[in-house]
RNA sequence: GCUCGAGUGGUGGAAUUGGUAGACACGCCGGACUUAAAAUCCUGUGACCAUCUGGUCGUGCGGGUUCAAGUCCCGCCUCGAGUACCA
């Protein structure tokens, strides 16, 4: 029997789906094990070979754990809200719900028409779970078809994953996002108590406010939260009370400086911006003030940091989370702004000083100088180096700092305003790109040094960021390079406060070597002591305190998009109200257009049925939103929907709903818990389920989510933990980042050439028209070797054949030109440097020798129909004759380069093609064999033949004879109920027949050699899986099968356990062999073979004998020999004497069981 | 700039605690089978020298520790990832 992988794989995939082999139970005697993959966004492009890498690894681990007797939860679902479906909807009008469904289930053409769930080539519809991949039309036929969406589900199914699909969830399913909305409400109803260091119910705050005001409440709240007494609280209106409470809630509305992406029409979170442009699409991002829902993740900054200690996550990922949270210890210091300006003769109070602070400066927002004096204006800074406070020689504020306008003097007003305007114009990106240029402006104002009471000039400069700390710094030029450069540039003093350090060239920032000088009470102190002392003195003065600062910002939670979770929020008098739990989910409304409204509202502003009826508790038409005079309230313009019109409020209890939707990370922040009880409509999950499954034991996914999903989901988990909903505050014990599988792009090298006009009577216009036509249609591509020749010979003139070809080309071109512009004299030339442009070619047009199928390329890219190809041997191929034979040395070779696998780079390898040609088991094993899981590595299809022939050899081990019949000898004892514990012991009649067939064959004991091979394989494979070293266990299997084949092993005692060993990697072939071995139950839960040391015990060792560390020969010696006996035996060996050549060794090192080294 | 990671044959990669460097595969060379090709099987394959036995060199570079270094230590170079005026 041949190894018919195609039918075997289909058979078992249907068997697993039909019998629910991998369905996990929520209560079990067995120990639980939860293996989770990051769920995919179902894009229309489908899977490429890079996507399944992590899924294969997690599947191997999940299957291994089942063999080890665990109750394994291994679920899969879809992160199905997201931008691409929405962008597609904007372009085509297709509802994202439909495109998403189709991306998962399959089949949609390029025009956006739904073909059907599954379509055959003849147009007939098939509703089978598995569609023959041969029906998928691909580029292989020479024509470029790419219009059939294969469907994520089918692509996943064909790889044989052991997912429990009965638990599938989709974030865009209202049954699922009901609970995303529910968590949002829980966050809204909570505040963070810094004393108990946890989230607590917001209603607990009200009695406190009623009794004592907010003075004694130690909470993480908005910076601008005002202080109020119990009396003031009592006097607040209901709206004012709501406003105050909003400042404490864990999700709150705020006018925030947000990253607005005009091209996408939405705000983006910090982690969605890379290098100043949007992560998706690379569009520019600008700062803009908008009212947005925010998540108070900063309340959890310290706990998110501490939590990293107890989870087994990759170090780089932890580092990047630590970096993102950005904890720094230091002090906050308050500098009082002086109401006078120092004069040459010393400090001078007004009236002179008064003159410098005009009352009517437009920068002062109408505040008089008197007001400022009363306000006791002070600037607060954060510093990590309070020890250097005596080195302060100026202060710098961010240009956006709100106090800039209040302190700037008349003389400096113009300069400061110009500067602020200039920096505001610079985009974030420009500012980042240009760090070298030092810019700034003096405000004219001075602050007072807390200790010396000396005046300190206050500057503004864009090297100080508004978003970090307080947006102001105390500048210590001797201890900070940026302050140093700024001071040097503007000629500000650079006092030295370090003992024995030369600061004439650069600042000195080495904390460890610091000894403070010229600093009053800090003199002679090292860094740490000086910091402590400085903080203590500041506290005494009441002008500072120790402070921990975090870089982490609260996360923006609003998106101006359609395809996301709607908020369960409506507005009464501009204040947000939560919809009661029992009315969830609030489903996404239908809209006609997916773009923002004409008034600039988010897409939900287009919905006509998007109002909340507080009497009927349901979403109703906006028509119902009427005021007392009967007018309907329109949707407002701006971020918050209007619930008033001309002073009149809604009178009938129908209010506008929130128009924003939630960001992509909302749904992915709770899915791992929901899998535990995914169909529960009464609770987010039952306590039984969460207490049984607890947390994820192994989480596999990409490192690109380090500061997005993986941080936000930890935050939500900690919140849920505070609420007592989950038993642990870190949801994933171990996380592995799988590396990227990169693609090998193919490039055609297009020569850059030019014509020079030597003599012409034509106008520039006429010439240009002809030239541009030629240049756009007549392209020259050169084969890779030609490019090398061009480069190595410092120009084309050295390469004779090419020269001739180009001459031919030039003559041809000249002919065309002369036809249209007779008598013109032109010269053809290549650009001398950088003389080619690389053009991507689809890799399916390239054969294994890197030769391009030129005709297929031209069919794919009609614009190159007239292009000319200079082949590897220098010949010209014009395309009007037959293309050169492949593989004969005269082909057209493309240049190859490793890049990220992506549709736009035409370097995608589709797993469907691989599965069709080699089978899923081959693909699974090959992806593992490529290299370490966590490492990024290039895909090379050629290598798959190695693992494929391994599987064929494995198959052959179980088969022999003329017809390759299944033949395994033994077992000496037939499987009994005991030996198949955990499986059903009953055997089918078919299996019995096989039993009998086996009994008729000879029964022989497995050889010691085979047992040794088996057991060393068991040992290695078990260790490898535990260490996630999947690539080495594939090698081990190869060695094992090679050895057993050489041993002609056909023993049941060897081959039965071998099937189990292989099963996590190649489950289909393992199931098939398992069945042939007489089992009627799936191999999935068969106990993993037990390693027994006794089969590996050796009596002798092949000792390497080395001389001065270099191995010269080996010799076999019994293991029971001691050092002396070994030495004697080695010294007696004739080769030893030969090596020594009469010398006496100085020393002989003997490590029993390992090595002998003779020195001398 | 800072942080982290990595440099091993033509290629992907092995070498888990310092102990025979290059496992296992791909590719390539040669051979068998075949009219031929494919498939399959066998042999060889780090470089250099040598007819062979064998020898010299060899894990980015330079040094060191050690009987012994891909592995440990010091200094450098290159590449990759993340981060970027974080006070």
PDB file of C-alpha atoms in Angstrom, chain A residues 488-671:
ATOM      1  CA  UNK A 488      26.137  75.782  24.997  1.00  0.00           C
ATOM      2  CA  UNK A 489      23.936  76.826  22.100  1.00  0.00           C
ATOM      3  CA  UNK A 490      22.299  79.718  23.936  1.00  0.00           C
ATOM      4  CA  UNK A 491      25.277  80.734  26.037  1.00  0.00           C
ATOM      5  CA  UNK A 492      23.851  79.812  29.420  1.00  0.00           C
ATOM      6  CA  UNK A 493      26.094  79.119  32.438  1.00  0.00           C
ATOM      7  CA  UNK A 494      27.260  75.563  32.985  1.00  0.00           C
ATOM      8  CA  UNK A 495      28.153  75.301  36.671  1.00  0.00           C
ATOM      9  CA  UNK A 496      30.101  72.187  37.634  1.00  0.00           C
ATOM     10  CA  UNK A 497      28.857  70.296  40.688  1.00  0.00           C
ATOM     11  CA  UNK A 498      30.879  67.111  40.244  1.00  0.00           C
ATOM     12  CA  UNK A 499      34.071  66.498  42.132  1.00  0.00           C
ATOM     13  CA  UNK A 500      37.078  65.899  39.909  1.00  0.00           C
ATOM     14  CA  UNK A 501      35.156  65.802  36.645  1.00  0.00           C
ATOM     15  CA  UNK A 502      36.024  67.821  33.564  1.00  0.00           C
ATOM     16  CA  UNK A 503      32.879  69.084  31.871  1.00  0.00           C
ATOM     17  CA  UNK A 504      34.464  71.341  29.300  1.00  0.00           C
ATOM     18  CA  UNK A 505      33.573  68.910  26.478  1.00  0.00           C
ATOM     19  CA  UNK A 506      30.405  67.152  27.513  1.00  0.00           C
ATOM     20  CA  UNK A 507      28.021  66.520  30.366  1.00  0.00           C
ATOM     21  CA  UNK A 508      28.762  63.881  32.968  1.00  0.00           C
ATOM     22  CA  UNK A 509      25.911  61.450  33.569  1.00  0.00           C
ATOM     23  CA  UNK A 510      27.555  58.440  35.238  1.00  0.00           C
ATOM     24  CA  UNK A 511      25.586  58.018  38.450  1.00  0.00           C
ATOM     25  CA  UNK A 512      27.938  55.438  39.900  1.00  0.00           C
ATOM     26  CA  UNK A 513      31.023  57.662  39.728  1.00  0.00           C
ATOM     27  CA  UNK A 514      29.220  60.762  40.923  1.00  0.00           C
ATOM     28  CA  UNK A 515      30.508  62.714  43.884  1.00  0.00           C
ATOM     29  CA  UNK A 516      28.651  65.973  44.445  1.00  0.00           C
ATOM     30  CA  UNK A 517      30.517  69.271  44.987  1.00  0.00           C
ATOM     31  CA  UNK A 518      29.669  72.991  45.133  1.00  0.00           C
ATOM     32  CA  UNK A 519      26.297  71.967  46.476  1.00  0.00           C
ATOM     33  CA  UNK A 520      25.978  73.158  50.045  1.00  0.00           C
ATOM     34  CA  UNK A 521      24.651  70.287  52.169  1.00  0.00           C
ATOM     35  CA  UNK A 522      25.197  67.739  49.399  1.00  0.00           C
ATOM     36  CA  UNK A 523      28.959  68.245  49.124  1.00  0.00           C
ATOM     37  CA  UNK A 524      30.990  65.075  49.086  1.00  0.00           C
ATOM     38  CA  UNK A 525      28.019  62.754  48.856  1.00  0.00           C
ATOM     39  CA  UNK A 526      27.761  59.943  46.304  1.00  0.00           C
ATOM     40  CA  UNK A 527      24.717  59.703  44.034  1.00  0.00           C
ATOM     41  CA  UNK A 528      22.360  57.608  46.142  1.00  0.00           C
ATOM     42  CA  UNK A 529      22.969  59.429  49.408  1.00  0.00           C
ATOM     43  CA  UNK A 530      22.746  62.813  47.719  1.00  0.00           C
ATOM     44  CA  UNK A 531      19.378  61.919  46.192  1.00  0.00           C
ATOM     45  CA  UNK A 532      18.008  60.914  49.579  1.00  0.00           C
ATOM     46  CA  UNK A 533      19.327  64.025  51.265  1.00  0.00           C
ATOM     47  CA  UNK A 534      18.094  66.371  48.538  1.00  0.00           C
ATOM     48  CA  UNK A 535      14.579  64.921  48.712  1.00  0.00           C
ATOM     49  CA  UNK A 536      14.533  65.212  52.497  1.00  0.00           C
ATOM     50  CA  UNK A 537      15.573  68.875  52.325  1.00  0.00           C
ATOM     51  CA  UNK A 538      12.987  69.617  49.619  1.00  0.00           C
ATOM     52  CA  UNK A 539      10.293  68.059  51.784  1.00  0.00           C
ATOM     53  CA  UNK A 540      11.383  70.221  54.716  1.00  0.00           C
ATOM     54  CA  UNK A 541      11.021  73.267  52.479  1.00  0.00           C
ATOM     55  CA  UNK A 542       7.689  72.018  51.212  1.00  0.00           C
ATOM     56  CA  UNK A 543       8.939  72.380  47.668  1.00  0.00           C
ATOM     57  CA  UNK A 544       9.300  68.806  46.601  1.00  0.00           C
ATOM     58  CA  UNK A 545       8.953  65.121  47.378  1.00  0.00           C
ATOM     59  CA  UNK A 546      10.063  61.720  46.192  1.00  0.00           C
ATOM     60  CA  UNK A 547       8.033  60.684  43.196  1.00  0.00           C
ATOM     61  CA  UNK A 548       7.758  57.746  40.846  1.00  0.00           C
ATOM     62  CA  UNK A 549       6.913  58.666  37.306  1.00  0.00           C
ATOM     63  CA  UNK A 550       5.620  56.379  34.586  1.00  0.00           C
ATOM     64  CA  UNK A 551       5.887  56.853  30.881  1.00  0.00           C
ATOM     65  CA  UNK A 552       2.707  54.836  30.394  1.00  0.00           C
ATOM     66  CA  UNK A 553      -0.311  56.966  29.392  1.00  0.00           C
ATOM     67  CA  UNK A 554      -3.979  56.227  29.813  1.00  0.00           C
ATOM     68  CA  UNK A 555      -5.220  54.462  26.719  1.00  0.00           C
ATOM     69  CA  UNK A 556      -7.648  56.055  24.287  1.00  0.00           C
ATOM     70  CA  UNK A 557     -10.597  53.702  23.958  1.00  0.00           C
ATOM     71  CA  UNK A 558     -12.709  55.439  21.297  1.00  0.00           C
ATOM     72  CA  UNK A 559     -12.440  54.802  17.603  1.00  0.00           C
ATOM     73  CA  UNK A 560     -14.317  56.726  14.925  1.00  0.00           C
ATOM     74  CA  UNK A 561     -15.064  53.540  13.081  1.00  0.00           C
ATOM     75  CA  UNK A 562     -18.046  51.388  12.185  1.00  0.00           C
ATOM     76  CA  UNK A 563     -16.703  47.854  12.482  1.00  0.00           C
ATOM     77  CA  UNK A 564     -16.114  47.602  16.201  1.00  0.00           C
ATOM     78  CA  UNK A 565     -18.003  47.036  19.429  1.00  0.00           C
ATOM     79  CA  UNK A 566     -20.594  49.750  20.075  1.00  0.00           C
ATOM     80  CA  UNK A 567     -20.506  51.294  23.526  1.00  0.00           C
ATOM     81  CA  UNK A 568     -23.415  50.494  25.856  1.00  0.00           C
ATOM     82  CA  UNK A 569     -23.699  54.226  26.477  1.00  0.00           C
ATOM     83  CA  UNK A 570     -26.248  56.944  25.891  1.00  0.00           C
ATOM     84  CA  UNK A 571     -26.101  60.621  26.821  1.00  0.00           C
ATOM     85  CA  UNK A 572     -28.401  62.646  29.006  1.00  0.00           C
ATOM     86  CA  UNK A 573     -27.557  66.319  29.100  1.00  0.00           C
ATOM     87  CA  UNK A 574     -24.114  65.510  27.747  1.00  0.00           C
ATOM     88  CA  UNK A 575     -23.332  63.063  30.537  1.00  0.00           C
ATOM     89  CA  UNK A 576     -22.714  59.379  29.734  1.00  0.00           C
ATOM     90  CA  UNK A 577     -25.156  56.801  31.096  1.00  0.00           C
ATOM     91  CA  UNK A 578     -24.639  53.052  31.094  1.00  0.00           C
ATOM     92  CA  UNK A 579     -27.285  50.736  29.756  1.00  0.00           C
ATOM     93  CA  UNK A 580     -28.269  48.101  32.313  1.00  0.00           C
ATOM     94  CA  UNK A 581     -26.619  44.668  31.975  1.00  0.00           C
ATOM     95  CA  UNK A 582     -29.865  42.893  31.203  1.00  0.00           C
ATOM     96  CA  UNK A 583     -30.357  44.879  28.006  1.00  0.00           C
ATOM     97  CA  UNK A 584     -27.014  43.896  26.512  1.00  0.00           C
ATOM     98  CA  UNK A 585     -25.833  43.410  23.891  1.00  0.00           C
ATOM     99  CA  UNK A 586     -26.317  46.729  22.191  1.00  0.00           C
ATOM    100  CA  UNK A 587     -25.974  45.603  18.602  1.00  0.00           C
ATOM    101  CA  UNK A 588     -24.236  47.543  15.879  1.00  0.00           C
ATOM    102  CA  UNK A 589     -26.796  49.540  13.921  1.00  0.00           C
ATOM    103  CA  UNK A 590     -27.100  49.349  10.165  1.00  0.00           C
ATOM    104  CA  UNK A 591     -25.731  52.303   8.225  1.00  0.00           C
ATOM    105  CA  UNK A 592     -25.886  53.242   4.602  1.00  0.00           C
ATOM    106  CA  UNK A 593     -22.399  54.609   4.434  1.00  0.00           C
ATOM    107  CA  UNK A 594     -19.397  53.485   6.396  1.00  0.00           C
ATOM    108  CA  UNK A 595     -17.687  56.865   6.160  1.00  0.00           C
ATOM    109  CA  UNK A 596     -17.858  59.675   8.705  1.00  0.00           C
ATOM    110  CA  UNK A 597     -20.888  61.935   8.399  1.00  0.00           C
ATOM    111  CA  UNK A 598     -20.807  65.278   6.639  1.00  0.00           C
ATOM    112  CA  UNK A 599     -20.672  66.993  10.018  1.00  0.00           C
ATOM    113  CA  UNK A 600     -17.556  64.985  10.860  1.00  0.00           C
ATOM    114  CA  UNK A 601     -19.156  62.487  13.187  1.00  0.00           C
ATOM    115  CA  UNK A 602     -18.092  58.842  13.288  1.00  0.00           C
ATOM    116  CA  UNK A 603     -19.859  56.431  10.914  1.00  0.00           C
ATOM    117  CA  UNK A 604     -22.478  55.542  13.517  1.00  0.00           C
ATOM    118  CA  UNK A 605     -23.699  59.117  13.049  1.00  0.00           C
ATOM    119  CA  UNK A 606     -25.189  57.811   9.797  1.00  0.00           C
ATOM    120  CA  UNK A 607     -27.428  55.390  11.651  1.00  0.00           C
ATOM    121  CA  UNK A 608     -31.036  56.437  11.730  1.00  0.00           C
ATOM    122  CA  UNK A 609     -31.906  53.927  14.392  1.00  0.00           C
ATOM    123  CA  UNK A 610     -29.472  54.751  17.095  1.00  0.00           C
ATOM    124  CA  UNK A 611     -31.221  56.176  20.144  1.00  0.00           C
ATOM    125  CA  UNK A 612     -31.946  54.652  23.511  1.00  0.00           C
ATOM    126  CA  UNK A 613     -35.461  54.590  24.781  1.00  0.00           C
ATOM    127  CA  UNK A 614     -35.191  54.604  28.563  1.00  0.00           C
ATOM    128  CA  UNK A 615     -38.824  53.583  28.964  1.00  0.00           C
ATOM    129  CA  UNK A 616     -38.842  50.616  26.640  1.00  0.00           C
ATOM    130  CA  UNK A 617     -35.164  49.875  27.165  1.00  0.00           C
ATOM    131  CA  UNK A 618     -34.367  49.320  23.541  1.00  0.00           C
ATOM    132  CA  UNK A 619     -32.642  50.939  20.624  1.00  0.00           C
ATOM    133  CA  UNK A 620     -35.147  53.044  18.681  1.00  0.00           C
ATOM    134  CA  UNK A 621     -35.212  55.366  15.717  1.00  0.00           C
ATOM    135  CA  UNK A 622     -33.720  58.827  16.098  1.00  0.00           C
ATOM    136  CA  UNK A 623     -37.120  60.165  15.082  1.00  0.00           C
ATOM    137  CA  UNK A 624     -38.274  59.423  18.586  1.00  0.00           C
ATOM    138  CA  UNK A 625     -35.784  61.853  20.064  1.00  0.00           C
ATOM    139  CA  UNK A 626     -38.058  64.839  20.521  1.00  0.00           C
ATOM    140  CA  UNK A 627     -38.133  67.874  22.775  1.00  0.00           C
ATOM    141  CA  UNK A 628     -41.228  69.410  24.321  1.00  0.00           C
ATOM    142  CA  UNK A 629     -42.065  71.437  21.234  1.00  0.00           C
ATOM    143  CA  UNK A 630     -41.992  68.307  19.102  1.00  0.00           C
ATOM    144  CA  UNK A 631     -38.685  68.962  17.307  1.00  0.00           C
ATOM    145  CA  UNK A 632     -36.393  66.028  16.680  1.00  0.00           C
ATOM    146  CA  UNK A 633     -32.882  66.448  18.026  1.00  0.00           C
ATOM    147  CA  UNK A 634     -30.369  65.943  15.268  1.00  0.00           C
ATOM    148  CA  UNK A 635     -27.050  64.221  15.780  1.00  0.00           C
ATOM    149  CA  UNK A 636     -24.667  66.849  17.022  1.00  0.00           C
ATOM    150  CA  UNK A 637     -21.481  67.790  15.351  1.00  0.00           C
ATOM    151  CA  UNK A 638     -18.479  66.858  17.380  1.00  0.00           C
ATOM    152  CA  UNK A 639     -17.586  63.941  19.522  1.00  0.00           C
ATOM    153  CA  UNK A 640     -20.516  63.712  21.846  1.00  0.00           C
ATOM    154  CA  UNK A 641     -24.019  63.420  20.508  1.00  0.00           C
ATOM    155  CA  UNK A 642     -26.387  66.155  21.428  1.00  0.00           C
ATOM    156  CA  UNK A 643     -29.278  65.502  23.715  1.00  0.00           C
ATOM    157  CA  UNK A 644     -30.427  69.090  23.813  1.00  0.00           C
ATOM    158  CA  UNK A 645     -31.573  71.615  21.250  1.00  0.00           C
ATOM    159  CA  UNK A 646     -31.765  75.316  21.885  1.00  0.00           C
ATOM    160  CA  UNK A 647     -31.786  74.856  25.614  1.00  0.00           C
ATOM    161  CA  UNK A 648     -34.507  72.240  25.595  1.00  0.00           C
ATOM    162  CA  UNK A 649     -33.674  68.730  26.698  1.00  0.00           C
ATOM    163  CA  UNK A 650     -35.192  65.489  25.568  1.00  0.00           C
ATOM    164  CA  UNK A 651     -38.623  65.183  26.997  1.00  0.00           C
ATOM    165  CA  UNK A 652     -39.700  61.684  26.200  1.00  0.00           C
ATOM    166  CA  UNK A 653     -36.869  59.590  27.617  1.00  0.00           C
ATOM    167  CA  UNK A 654     -35.229  58.840  24.262  1.00  0.00           C
ATOM    168  CA  UNK A 655     -31.561  59.727  24.189  1.00  0.00           C
ATOM    169  CA  UNK A 656     -28.699  59.611  21.688  1.00  0.00           C
ATOM    170  CA  UNK A 657     -26.341  56.661  21.837  1.00  0.00           C
ATOM    171  CA  UNK A 658     -22.549  56.871  21.721  1.00  0.00           C
ATOM    172  CA  UNK A 659     -21.266  57.199  18.158  1.00  0.00           C
ATOM    173  CA  UNK A 660     -17.762  55.868  18.702  1.00  0.00           C
ATOM    174  CA  UNK A 661     -16.884  52.204  18.747  1.00  0.00           C
ATOM    175  CA  UNK A 662     -14.281  50.318  20.760  1.00  0.00           C
ATOM    176  CA  UNK A 663     -10.722  49.702  19.537  1.00  0.00           C
ATOM    177  CA  UNK A 664      -9.369  46.432  18.231  1.00  0.00           C
ATOM    178  CA  UNK A 665      -7.868  45.448  21.533  1.00  0.00           C
ATOM    179  CA  UNK A 666     -11.189  45.464  23.386  1.00  0.00           C
ATOM    180  CA  UNK A 667     -12.331  42.087  22.137  1.00  0.00           C
ATOM    181  CA  UNK A 668      -8.935  40.448  22.485  1.00  0.00           C
ATOM    182  CA  UNK A 669      -8.581  41.505  26.118  1.00  0.00           C
ATOM    183  CA  UNK A 670     -11.046  38.952  27.423  1.00  0.00           C
ATOM    184  CA  UNK A 671     -11.290  36.152  24.862  1.00  0.00           C
TER     185      UNK A 671
END
